[in-house]
PDB file of C-alpha atoms in Angstrom:
ATOM      1  CA  MET A  25       6.982 -16.351 -40.612  1.00 61.00           C
ATOM      2  CA  ILE A  26       3.849 -14.505 -41.755  1.00 66.00           C
ATOM      3  CA  VAL A  27       4.315 -12.349 -44.831  1.00 67.00           C
ATOM      4  CA  HIS A  28       1.858  -9.487 -45.239  1.00 75.00           C
ATOM      5  CA  ASP A  29       1.046  -8.073 -48.637  1.00 77.00           C
ATOM      6  CA  PRO A  30       1.298  -4.286 -48.245  1.00 83.00           C
ATOM      7  CA  PHE A  31      -1.103  -3.701 -51.148  1.00 84.00           C
ATOM      8  CA  ARG A  32      -4.781  -4.506 -50.752  1.00 87.00           C
ATOM      9  CA  GLU A  33      -7.694  -3.501 -52.899  1.00 90.00           C
ATOM     10  CA  TYR A  34     -11.329  -3.442 -51.818  1.00 93.00           C
ATOM     11  CA  SER A  35     -14.351  -2.796 -53.972  1.00 95.00           C
ATOM     12  CA  VAL A  36     -17.409  -1.032 -52.641  1.00 97.00           C
ATOM     13  CA  ASP A  37     -20.647  -2.083 -54.303  1.00 98.00           C
ATOM     14  CA  VAL A  38     -23.449   0.461 -54.459  1.00 98.00           C
ATOM     15  CA  ALA A  39     -27.020  -0.305 -55.473  1.00 98.00           C
ATOM     16  CA  VAL A  40     -29.594   2.452 -56.003  1.00 97.00           C
ATOM     17  CA  GLU A  41     -33.364   2.039 -56.108  1.00 97.00           C
ATOM     18  CA  GLU A  42     -35.552   4.947 -57.138  1.00 92.00           C
ATOM     19  CA  ARG A  43     -39.168   5.216 -56.024  1.00 89.00           C
ATOM     20  CA  GLU A  44     -41.752   7.892 -56.683  1.00 84.00           C
ATOM     21  CA  ASP A  45     -40.894  10.027 -53.646  1.00 87.00           C
ATOM     22  CA  HIS A  46     -37.493   8.717 -52.510  1.00 92.00           C
ATOM     23  CA  THR A  47     -34.278   7.033 -53.557  1.00 95.00           C
ATOM     24  CA  ASP A  48     -32.568   4.330 -51.499  1.00 97.00           C
ATOM     25  CA  ALA A  49     -28.938   3.294 -51.766  1.00 98.00           C
ATOM     26  CA  LYS A  50     -27.039   0.378 -50.264  1.00 98.00           C
ATOM     27  CA  ALA A  51     -23.243   0.329 -50.099  1.00 98.00           C
ATOM     28  CA  SER A  52     -21.346  -2.821 -49.178  1.00 98.00           C
ATOM     29  CA  VAL A  53     -17.782  -4.005 -48.844  1.00 98.00           C
ATOM     30  CA  VAL A  54     -16.072  -7.175 -47.645  1.00 96.00           C
ATOM     31  CA  ILE A  55     -12.832  -6.686 -45.738  1.00 94.00           C
ATOM     32  CA  ARG A  56     -10.887  -9.802 -44.779  1.00 89.00           C
ATOM     33  CA  GLY A  57     -14.049 -11.884 -44.858  1.00 92.00           C
ATOM     34  CA  GLN A  58     -16.161  -9.458 -42.822  1.00 94.00           C
ATOM     35  CA  HIS A  59     -19.208  -7.953 -44.542  1.00 97.00           C
ATOM     36  CA  PHE A  60     -20.174  -4.322 -43.947  1.00 98.00           C
ATOM     37  CA  GLY A  61     -23.239  -2.593 -45.353  1.00 97.00           C
ATOM     38  CA  GLY A  62     -24.441   0.983 -45.288  1.00 98.00           C
ATOM     39  CA  TRP A  63     -27.832   2.432 -46.179  1.00 98.00           C
ATOM     40  CA  GLY A  64     -28.984   5.865 -47.229  1.00 98.00           C
ATOM     41  CA  ARG A  65     -32.182   7.540 -48.383  1.00 97.00           C
ATOM     42  CA  ALA A  66     -32.990  10.777 -50.168  1.00 95.00           C
ATOM     43  CA  ARG A  67     -36.563  12.025 -50.089  1.00 93.00           C
ATOM     44  CA  ARG A  68     -38.052  14.353 -52.662  1.00 85.00           C
ATOM     45  CA  HIS A  69     -40.598  16.894 -51.539  1.00 83.00           C
ATOM     46  CA  PRO A  70     -43.664  16.819 -53.840  1.00 83.00           C
ATOM     47  CA  MET A  71     -43.043  20.455 -54.812  1.00 84.00           C
ATOM     48  CA  ASP A  72     -39.390  19.837 -55.771  1.00 83.00           C
ATOM     49  CA  PRO A  73     -38.486  19.167 -59.408  1.00 80.00           C
ATOM     50  CA  ASP A  74     -37.794  15.560 -60.360  1.00 79.00           C
ATOM     51  CA  VAL A  75     -33.991  15.422 -60.727  1.00 79.00           C
ATOM     52  CA  PRO A  76     -32.970  11.771 -60.281  1.00 76.00           C
ATOM     53  CA  SER A  77     -29.235  12.509 -60.203  1.00 87.00           C
ATOM     54  CA  VAL A  78     -29.657  14.616 -57.046  1.00 89.00           C
ATOM     55  CA  GLY A  79     -31.537  11.809 -55.299  1.00 92.00           C
ATOM     56  CA  ASP A  80     -28.859   9.317 -56.346  1.00 95.00           C
ATOM     57  CA  GLU A  81     -26.056  11.552 -55.077  1.00 96.00           C
ATOM     58  CA  LEU A  82     -27.716  12.166 -51.713  1.00 96.00           C
ATOM     59  CA  ALA A  83     -28.728   8.555 -51.144  1.00 97.00           C
ATOM     60  CA  VAL A  84     -25.298   7.211 -52.152  1.00 98.00           C
ATOM     61  CA  ALA A  85     -23.497   9.799 -50.003  1.00 98.00           C
ATOM     62  CA  ARG A  86     -25.623   8.816 -47.015  1.00 98.00           C
ATOM     63  CA  ALA A  87     -25.049   5.095 -47.623  1.00 98.00           C
ATOM     64  CA  LEU A  88     -21.284   5.661 -47.848  1.00 98.00           C
ATOM     65  CA  ALA A  89     -21.338   7.769 -44.672  1.00 97.00           C
ATOM     66  CA  ASP A  90     -23.196   4.961 -42.887  1.00 98.00           C
ATOM     67  CA  LEU A  91     -20.680   2.438 -44.210  1.00 98.00           C
ATOM     68  CA  SER A  92     -17.827   4.667 -43.040  1.00 97.00           C
ATOM     69  CA  ARG A  93     -19.261   4.840 -39.514  1.00 95.00           C
ATOM     70  CA  GLN A  94     -19.527   1.057 -39.401  1.00 96.00           C
ATOM     71  CA  LEU A  95     -15.919   0.615 -40.521  1.00 96.00           C
ATOM     72  CA  LEU A  96     -14.713   3.093 -37.891  1.00 95.00           C
ATOM     73  CA  ASP A  97     -16.717   1.270 -35.227  1.00 94.00           C
ATOM     74  CA  ALA A  98     -15.268  -2.096 -36.277  1.00 94.00           C
ATOM     75  CA  ALA A  99     -11.731  -0.698 -36.191  1.00 94.00           C
ATOM     76  CA  ALA A 100     -12.338   0.844 -32.758  1.00 94.00           C
ATOM     77  CA  GLN A 101     -13.677  -2.450 -31.427  1.00 93.00           C
ATOM     78  CA  ALA A 102     -10.639  -4.325 -32.754  1.00 92.00           C
ATOM     79  CA  ILE A 103      -8.284  -1.825 -31.096  1.00 94.00           C
ATOM     80  CA  GLU A 104     -10.255  -1.986 -27.844  1.00 94.00           C
ATOM     81  CA  ARG A 105     -10.015  -5.784 -27.788  1.00 92.00           C
ATOM     82  CA  ARG A 106      -6.247  -5.600 -28.311  1.00 92.00           C
ATOM     83  CA  GLU A 107      -5.529  -2.667 -25.990  1.00 90.00           C
ATOM     84  CA  GLY A 108      -8.067  -3.459 -23.298  1.00 91.00           C
ATOM     85  CA  HIS A 109      -9.530   0.023 -23.026  1.00 91.00           C
ATOM     86  CA  PRO A 110     -12.084   2.150 -24.908  1.00 90.00           C
ATOM     87  CA  VAL A 111     -10.904   4.161 -27.893  1.00 89.00           C
ATOM     88  CA  ASN A 112     -12.546   6.910 -29.889  1.00 85.00           C
ATOM     89  CA  LEU A 113     -11.639   7.107 -33.572  1.00 88.00           C
ATOM     90  CA  HIS A 114     -12.432  10.275 -35.469  1.00 84.00           C
ATOM     91  CA  PRO A 115     -13.530  10.290 -39.122  1.00 78.00           C
TER      92      PRO A 115
END
């Protein structure tokens, strides 16, 4: 008999790298041995004020959104393999 633990905890790692005109963020998580990684970028127009927290927030949000899309796609593919027909999962 297989016993499933109903409680699972996953940690999402986020790394941010700031450059002169843009900020990049990478978000990653491992779920049951499968690695997923999202990427996001925020660009600063030369005329905009230099506010690093805004660049961080935008880049991280975009990386997390990318990661979310990948997780939804992986879940849809797993369901499709099991059910034998295409599925469309909504965020």
